[in-house]
Amino acid sequence: MPTGGNVGNGGWEAGVSVPFTYKLAETSELSVQMRGNWEHDRDAGQHFISFMPAATVNHDLNKVLGVYAELMSSWDTRQALWRTTLNVGPEFTLSENCQLDLGAGLPLPAKPTRSFSWA
């Protein structure tokens, strides 16, 4: 909902996500997700569709500390360009229902090309 006033995107937005998780071992999982969004561009005054596939592998080192690596892309119908990042970092399990992830997002490829763009 457009509740951010001058701070938000200024329009209605919606999305749907289809996740799948597979347990690789007792302490490791593979998660894949396809997400589709109907987004609003305040500056252009128009809506557009974006797709965001992602794949994540995480491994628990103990009951509190784990690590993850995630390959994430986004594509939108306005620019027809892929933006891809490799995200890596630690995960801290604070309780059964609370986890804190930290990390770094590394853009791929390392050098800009015509088929990729950075936000």
PDB file of N, CA and C in Angstrom, residues 19-23 29-32 58:
ATOM      1  N   PRO A  19       8.636 -20.679  -2.708  1.00  0.00           N
ATOM      2  CA  PRO A  19       9.881 -21.226  -2.163  1.00  0.00           C
ATOM      3  C   PRO A  19       9.870 -22.754  -2.128  1.00  0.00           C
ATOM      4  N   PHE A  20      11.071 -23.329  -2.134  1.00  0.00           N
ATOM      5  CA  PHE A  20      11.249 -24.775  -1.998  1.00  0.00           C
ATOM      6  C   PHE A  20      12.545 -25.006  -1.227  1.00  0.00           C
ATOM      7  N   THR A  21      12.503 -25.876  -0.226  1.00  0.00           N
ATOM      8  CA  THR A  21      13.694 -26.185   0.568  1.00  0.00           C
ATOM      9  C   THR A  21      13.907 -27.690   0.598  1.00  0.00           C
ATOM     10  N   TYR A  22      15.163 -28.106   0.408  1.00  0.00           N
ATOM     11  CA  TYR A  22      15.535 -29.509   0.427  1.00  0.00           C
ATOM     12  C   TYR A  22      16.673 -29.690   1.427  1.00  0.00           C
ATOM     13  N   LYS A  23      16.513 -30.624   2.353  1.00  0.00           N
ATOM     14  CA  LYS A  23      17.535 -30.894   3.365  1.00  0.00           C
ATOM     15  C   LYS A  23      18.622 -31.768   2.726  1.00  0.00           C
ATOM     16  N   GLU A  29      21.080 -27.222   4.104  1.00  0.00           N
ATOM     17  CA  GLU A  29      19.859 -27.137   3.297  1.00  0.00           C
ATOM     18  C   GLU A  29      20.133 -26.381   2.002  1.00  0.00           C
ATOM     19  N   LEU A  30      19.349 -26.715   0.985  1.00  0.00           N
ATOM     20  CA  LEU A  30      19.325 -25.983  -0.272  1.00  0.00           C
ATOM     21  C   LEU A  30      17.932 -25.388  -0.403  1.00  0.00           C
ATOM     22  N   SER A  31      17.865 -24.089  -0.619  1.00  0.00           N
ATOM     23  CA  SER A  31      16.581 -23.411  -0.806  1.00  0.00           C
ATOM     24  C   SER A  31      16.595 -22.711  -2.147  1.00  0.00           C
ATOM     25  N   VAL A  32      15.508 -22.843  -2.898  1.00  0.00           N
ATOM     26  CA  VAL A  32      15.343 -22.116  -4.153  1.00  0.00           C
ATOM     27  C   VAL A  32      14.016 -21.371  -4.065  1.00  0.00           C
ATOM     28  N   ASN A  58      22.776 -23.267   2.964  1.00  0.00           N
ATOM     29  CA  ASN A  58      23.209 -22.883   4.303  1.00  0.00           C
ATOM     30  C   ASN A  58      23.666 -24.117   5.078  1.00  0.00           C
TER      31      ASN A  58
END
